[in-house]
mmCIF file of C-alpha atoms in Angstrom:
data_model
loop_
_atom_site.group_PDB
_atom_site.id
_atom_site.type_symbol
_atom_site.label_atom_id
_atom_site.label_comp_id
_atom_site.label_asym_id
_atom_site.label_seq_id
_atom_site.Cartn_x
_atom_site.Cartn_y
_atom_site.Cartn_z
ATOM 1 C CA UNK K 218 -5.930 10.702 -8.107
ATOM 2 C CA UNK K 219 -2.530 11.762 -9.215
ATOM 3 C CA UNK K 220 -1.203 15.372 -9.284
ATOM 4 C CA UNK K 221 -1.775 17.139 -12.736
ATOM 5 C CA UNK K 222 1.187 16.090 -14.322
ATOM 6 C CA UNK K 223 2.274 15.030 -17.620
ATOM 7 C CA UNK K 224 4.035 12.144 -18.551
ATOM 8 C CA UNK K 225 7.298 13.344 -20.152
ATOM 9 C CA UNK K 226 7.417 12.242 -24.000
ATOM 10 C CA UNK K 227 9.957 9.851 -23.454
ATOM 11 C CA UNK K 228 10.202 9.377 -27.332
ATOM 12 C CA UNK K 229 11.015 12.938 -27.909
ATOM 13 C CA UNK K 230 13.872 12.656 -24.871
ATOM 14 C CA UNK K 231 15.012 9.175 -26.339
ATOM 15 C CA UNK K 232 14.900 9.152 -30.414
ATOM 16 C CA UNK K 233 16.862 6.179 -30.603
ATOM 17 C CA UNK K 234 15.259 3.615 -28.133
ATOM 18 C CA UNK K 235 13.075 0.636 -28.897
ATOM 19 C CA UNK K 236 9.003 0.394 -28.229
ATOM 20 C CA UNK K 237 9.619 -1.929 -25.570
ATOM 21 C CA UNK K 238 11.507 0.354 -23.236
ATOM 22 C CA UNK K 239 9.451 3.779 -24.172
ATOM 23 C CA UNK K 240 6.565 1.700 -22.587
ATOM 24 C CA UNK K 241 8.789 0.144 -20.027
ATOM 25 C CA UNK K 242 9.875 4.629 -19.149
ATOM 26 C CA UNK K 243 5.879 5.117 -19.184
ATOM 27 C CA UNK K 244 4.945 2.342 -17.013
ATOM 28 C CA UNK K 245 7.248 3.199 -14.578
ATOM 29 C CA UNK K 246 6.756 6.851 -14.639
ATOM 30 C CA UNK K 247 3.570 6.054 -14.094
ATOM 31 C CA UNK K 248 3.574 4.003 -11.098
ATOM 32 C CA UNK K 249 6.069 6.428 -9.532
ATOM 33 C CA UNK K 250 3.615 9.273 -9.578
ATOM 34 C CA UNK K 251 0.732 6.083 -8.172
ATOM 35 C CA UNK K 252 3.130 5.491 -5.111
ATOM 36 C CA UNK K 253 3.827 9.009 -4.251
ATOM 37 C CA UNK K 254 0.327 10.743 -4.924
ATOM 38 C CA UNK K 255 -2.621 7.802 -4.952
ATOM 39 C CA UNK K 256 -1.306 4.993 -3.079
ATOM 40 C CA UNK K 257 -3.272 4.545 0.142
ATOM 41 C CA UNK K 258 -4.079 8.807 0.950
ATOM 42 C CA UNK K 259 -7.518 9.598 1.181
ATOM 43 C CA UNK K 260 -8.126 12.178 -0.554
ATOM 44 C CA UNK K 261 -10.572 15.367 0.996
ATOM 45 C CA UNK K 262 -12.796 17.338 -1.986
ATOM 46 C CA UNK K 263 -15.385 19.870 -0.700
ATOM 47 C CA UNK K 264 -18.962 19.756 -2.492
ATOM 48 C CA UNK K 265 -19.473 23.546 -4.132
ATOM 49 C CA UNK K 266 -23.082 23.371 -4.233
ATOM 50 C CA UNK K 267 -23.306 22.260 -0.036
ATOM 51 C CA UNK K 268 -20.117 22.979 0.948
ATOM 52 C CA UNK K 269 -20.186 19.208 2.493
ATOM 53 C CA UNK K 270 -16.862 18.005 3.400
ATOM 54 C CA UNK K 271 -16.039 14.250 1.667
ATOM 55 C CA UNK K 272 -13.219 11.811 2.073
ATOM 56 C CA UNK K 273 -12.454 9.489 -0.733
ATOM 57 C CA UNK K 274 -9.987 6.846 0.193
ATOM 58 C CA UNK K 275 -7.892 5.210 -1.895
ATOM 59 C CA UNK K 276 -7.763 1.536 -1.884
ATOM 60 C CA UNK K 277 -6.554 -1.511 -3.485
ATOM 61 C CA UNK K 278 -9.235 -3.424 -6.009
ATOM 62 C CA UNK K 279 -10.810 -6.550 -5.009
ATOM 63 C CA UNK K 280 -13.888 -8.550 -6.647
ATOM 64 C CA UNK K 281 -15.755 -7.062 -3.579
ATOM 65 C CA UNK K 282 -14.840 -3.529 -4.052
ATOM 66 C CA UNK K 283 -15.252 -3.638 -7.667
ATOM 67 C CA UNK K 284 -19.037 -3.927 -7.311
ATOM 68 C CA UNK K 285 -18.772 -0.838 -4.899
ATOM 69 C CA UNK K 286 -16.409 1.301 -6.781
ATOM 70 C CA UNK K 287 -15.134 1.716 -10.200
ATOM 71 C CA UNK K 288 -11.411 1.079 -10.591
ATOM 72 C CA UNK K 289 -8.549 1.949 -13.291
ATOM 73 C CA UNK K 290 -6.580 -0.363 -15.083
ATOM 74 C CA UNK K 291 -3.949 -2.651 -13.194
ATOM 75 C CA UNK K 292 -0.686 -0.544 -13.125
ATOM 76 C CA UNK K 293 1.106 -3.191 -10.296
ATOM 77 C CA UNK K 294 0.812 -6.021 -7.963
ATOM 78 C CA UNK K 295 1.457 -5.924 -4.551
ATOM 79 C CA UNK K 296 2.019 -8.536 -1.769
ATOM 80 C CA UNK K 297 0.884 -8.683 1.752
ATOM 81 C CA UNK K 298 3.995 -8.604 4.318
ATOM 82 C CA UNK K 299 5.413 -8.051 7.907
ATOM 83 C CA UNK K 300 7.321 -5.919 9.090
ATOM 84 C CA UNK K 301 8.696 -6.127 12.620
ATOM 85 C CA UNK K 302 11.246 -3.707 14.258
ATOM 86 C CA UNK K 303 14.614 -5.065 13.129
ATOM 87 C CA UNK K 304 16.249 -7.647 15.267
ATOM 88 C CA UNK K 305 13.126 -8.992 16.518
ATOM 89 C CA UNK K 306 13.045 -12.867 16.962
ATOM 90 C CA UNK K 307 9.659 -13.270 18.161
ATOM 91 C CA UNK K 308 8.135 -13.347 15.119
ATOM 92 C CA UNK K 309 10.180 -14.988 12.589
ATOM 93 C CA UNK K 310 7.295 -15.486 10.153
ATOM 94 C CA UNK K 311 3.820 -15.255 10.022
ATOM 95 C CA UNK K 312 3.247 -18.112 11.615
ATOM 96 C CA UNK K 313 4.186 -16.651 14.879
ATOM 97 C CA UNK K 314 1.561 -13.411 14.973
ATOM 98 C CA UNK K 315 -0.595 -15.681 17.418
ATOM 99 C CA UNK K 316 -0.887 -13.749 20.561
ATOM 100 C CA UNK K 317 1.122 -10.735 19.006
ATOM 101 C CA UNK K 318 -0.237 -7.324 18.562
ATOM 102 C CA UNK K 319 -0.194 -6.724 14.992
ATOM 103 C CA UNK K 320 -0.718 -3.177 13.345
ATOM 104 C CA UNK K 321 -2.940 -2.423 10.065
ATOM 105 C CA UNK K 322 -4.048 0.495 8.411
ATOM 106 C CA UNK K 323 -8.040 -0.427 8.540
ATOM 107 C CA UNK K 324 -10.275 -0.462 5.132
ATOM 108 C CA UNK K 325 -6.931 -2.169 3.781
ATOM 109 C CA UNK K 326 -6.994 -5.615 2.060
ATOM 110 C CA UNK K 327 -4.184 -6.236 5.006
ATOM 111 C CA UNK K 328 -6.728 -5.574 7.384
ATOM 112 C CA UNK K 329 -9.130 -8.340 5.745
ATOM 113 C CA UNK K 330 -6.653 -10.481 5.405
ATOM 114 C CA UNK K 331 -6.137 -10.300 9.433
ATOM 115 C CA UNK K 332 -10.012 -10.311 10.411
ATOM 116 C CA UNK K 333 -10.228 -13.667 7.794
ATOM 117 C CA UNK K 334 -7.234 -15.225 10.461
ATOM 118 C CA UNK K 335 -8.950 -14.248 13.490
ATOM 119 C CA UNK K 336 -12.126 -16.354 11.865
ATOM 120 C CA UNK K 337 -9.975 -19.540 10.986
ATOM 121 C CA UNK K 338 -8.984 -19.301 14.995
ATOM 122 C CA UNK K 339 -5.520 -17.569 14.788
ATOM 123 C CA UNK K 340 -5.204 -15.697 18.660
ATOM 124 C CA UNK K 341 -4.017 -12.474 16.855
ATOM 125 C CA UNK K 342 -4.710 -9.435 18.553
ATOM 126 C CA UNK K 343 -5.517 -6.360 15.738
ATOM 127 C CA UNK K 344 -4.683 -3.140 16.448
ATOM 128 C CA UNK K 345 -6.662 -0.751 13.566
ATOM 129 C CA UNK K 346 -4.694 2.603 12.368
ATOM 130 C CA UNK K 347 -6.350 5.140 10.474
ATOM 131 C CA UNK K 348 -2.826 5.677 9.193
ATOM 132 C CA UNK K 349 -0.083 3.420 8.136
ATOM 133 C CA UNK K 350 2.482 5.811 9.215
ATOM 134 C CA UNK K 351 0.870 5.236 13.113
ATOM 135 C CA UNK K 352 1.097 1.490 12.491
ATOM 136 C CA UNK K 353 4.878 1.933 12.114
ATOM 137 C CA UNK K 354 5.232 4.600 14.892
ATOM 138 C CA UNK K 355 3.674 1.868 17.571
ATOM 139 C CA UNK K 356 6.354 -0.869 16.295
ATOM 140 C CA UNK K 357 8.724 1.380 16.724
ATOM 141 C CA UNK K 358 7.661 2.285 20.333
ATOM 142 C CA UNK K 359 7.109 -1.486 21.317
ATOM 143 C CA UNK K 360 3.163 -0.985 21.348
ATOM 144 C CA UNK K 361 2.888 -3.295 18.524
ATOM 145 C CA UNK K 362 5.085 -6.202 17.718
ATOM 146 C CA UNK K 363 4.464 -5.892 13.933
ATOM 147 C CA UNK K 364 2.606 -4.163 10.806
ATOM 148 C CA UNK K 365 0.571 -5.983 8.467
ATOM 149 C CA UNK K 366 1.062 -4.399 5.117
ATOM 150 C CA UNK K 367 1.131 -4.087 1.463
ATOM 151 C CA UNK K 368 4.732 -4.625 -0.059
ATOM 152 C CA UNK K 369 4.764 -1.540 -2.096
ATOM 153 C CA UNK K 370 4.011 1.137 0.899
ATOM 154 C CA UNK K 371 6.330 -1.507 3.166
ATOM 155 C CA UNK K 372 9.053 -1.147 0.774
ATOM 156 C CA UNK K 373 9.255 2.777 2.230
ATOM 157 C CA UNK K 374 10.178 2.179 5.581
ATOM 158 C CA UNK K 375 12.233 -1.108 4.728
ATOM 159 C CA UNK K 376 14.397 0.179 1.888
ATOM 160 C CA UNK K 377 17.663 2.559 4.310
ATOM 161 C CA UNK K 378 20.160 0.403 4.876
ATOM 162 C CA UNK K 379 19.845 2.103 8.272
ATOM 163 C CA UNK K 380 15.887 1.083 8.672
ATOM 164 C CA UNK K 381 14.382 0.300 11.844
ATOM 165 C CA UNK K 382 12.580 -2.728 10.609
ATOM 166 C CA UNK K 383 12.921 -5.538 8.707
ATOM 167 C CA UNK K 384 10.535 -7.990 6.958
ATOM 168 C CA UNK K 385 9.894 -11.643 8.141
ATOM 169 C CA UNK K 386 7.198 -12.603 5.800
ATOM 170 C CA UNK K 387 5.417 -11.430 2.233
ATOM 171 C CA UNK K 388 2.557 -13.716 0.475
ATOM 172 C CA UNK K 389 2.740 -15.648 -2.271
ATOM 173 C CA UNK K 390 0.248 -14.505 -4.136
ATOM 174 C CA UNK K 391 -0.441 -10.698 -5.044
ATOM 175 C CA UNK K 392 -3.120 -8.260 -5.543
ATOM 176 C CA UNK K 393 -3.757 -5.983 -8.782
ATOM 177 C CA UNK K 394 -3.356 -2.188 -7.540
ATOM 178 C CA UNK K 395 -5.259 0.287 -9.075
ATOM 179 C CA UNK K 396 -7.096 3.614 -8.602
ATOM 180 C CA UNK K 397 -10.660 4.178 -7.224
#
């Protein structure tokens, strides 16, 4: 759920620009306010009737989840990836997470995605983080060799010049993001 704010009329501010790049200016003013206020923060309301505390996590959209929750529109695709603390040459790929300790944020499509290896035989040891922010902390403190993670909240810690990390691996394929 996005803060209450208003798209700016990027017609009004540019008169002389085509269709295609007003919606280009909306799209990406849109997904802007999706990284910094939806993507991946649970989100606490408080039932006035009870007074019952709730957490509402926000997620990507899967076939699965669709038939639990109801989903917006698309607005991006991201791709699974990971990180490792930069000049690591242990894992060069992710090939090489077998018998590594490898840091997700669980409920996460990345977290799936490492159960589903563990099932096809892969020796990877998962370490689950409420938070993705602890997932980095623990690579950064040696208690976890890597983070398995969307592209879009990796892109955060990977994109100083002077980051701690660096990426060794992202998927082919992506996954529509949306909002639950």
């Amino acid at each position: 759920m996005a803060k209450p704010y208003k798209i700016p009329d990027f017609r009004k501010m540019y008169p002389e620009a085509s269709e295609e790049v007003i919606s280009v200016l909306r799209t990406s003013e849109r997904k802007m306010q999706y990284q910094e206020y939806d993507l991946k923060r649970a989100r606490n309301i408080v039932d006035p009737k009870t007074g019952e505390k709730m957490t509402i996590p926000s997620r990507e959209d899967s076939y699965e989840r669709l038939q639990e929750m109801d989903f917006s529109s698309k607005y991006f695709t991201a791709k699974q990836i990971v990180v490792v603390k930069k000049g690591n040459k242990a894992i060069p790929d992710k090939d090489s997470l077998a018998g590594k300790k490898i840091g997700v944020q669980t409920g996460t499509t990345a977290h799936d995605a490492l159960q589903k290896m563990q099932e096809e035989g892969v020796d990877v040891e998962i370490l689950p983080y409420e938070k993705i922010t602890q997932c980095f902390d623990d690579v950064s403190l040696g208690r976890a060799d890597a983070v398995y993670v969307d592209s879009v909240v990796a892109a955060y810690y990977l994109a100083d010049d002077d980051s701690k990390f660096q990426s060794v691996w992202k998927s082919d394929e992506g996954e529509p993001m949306g909002v639950c």
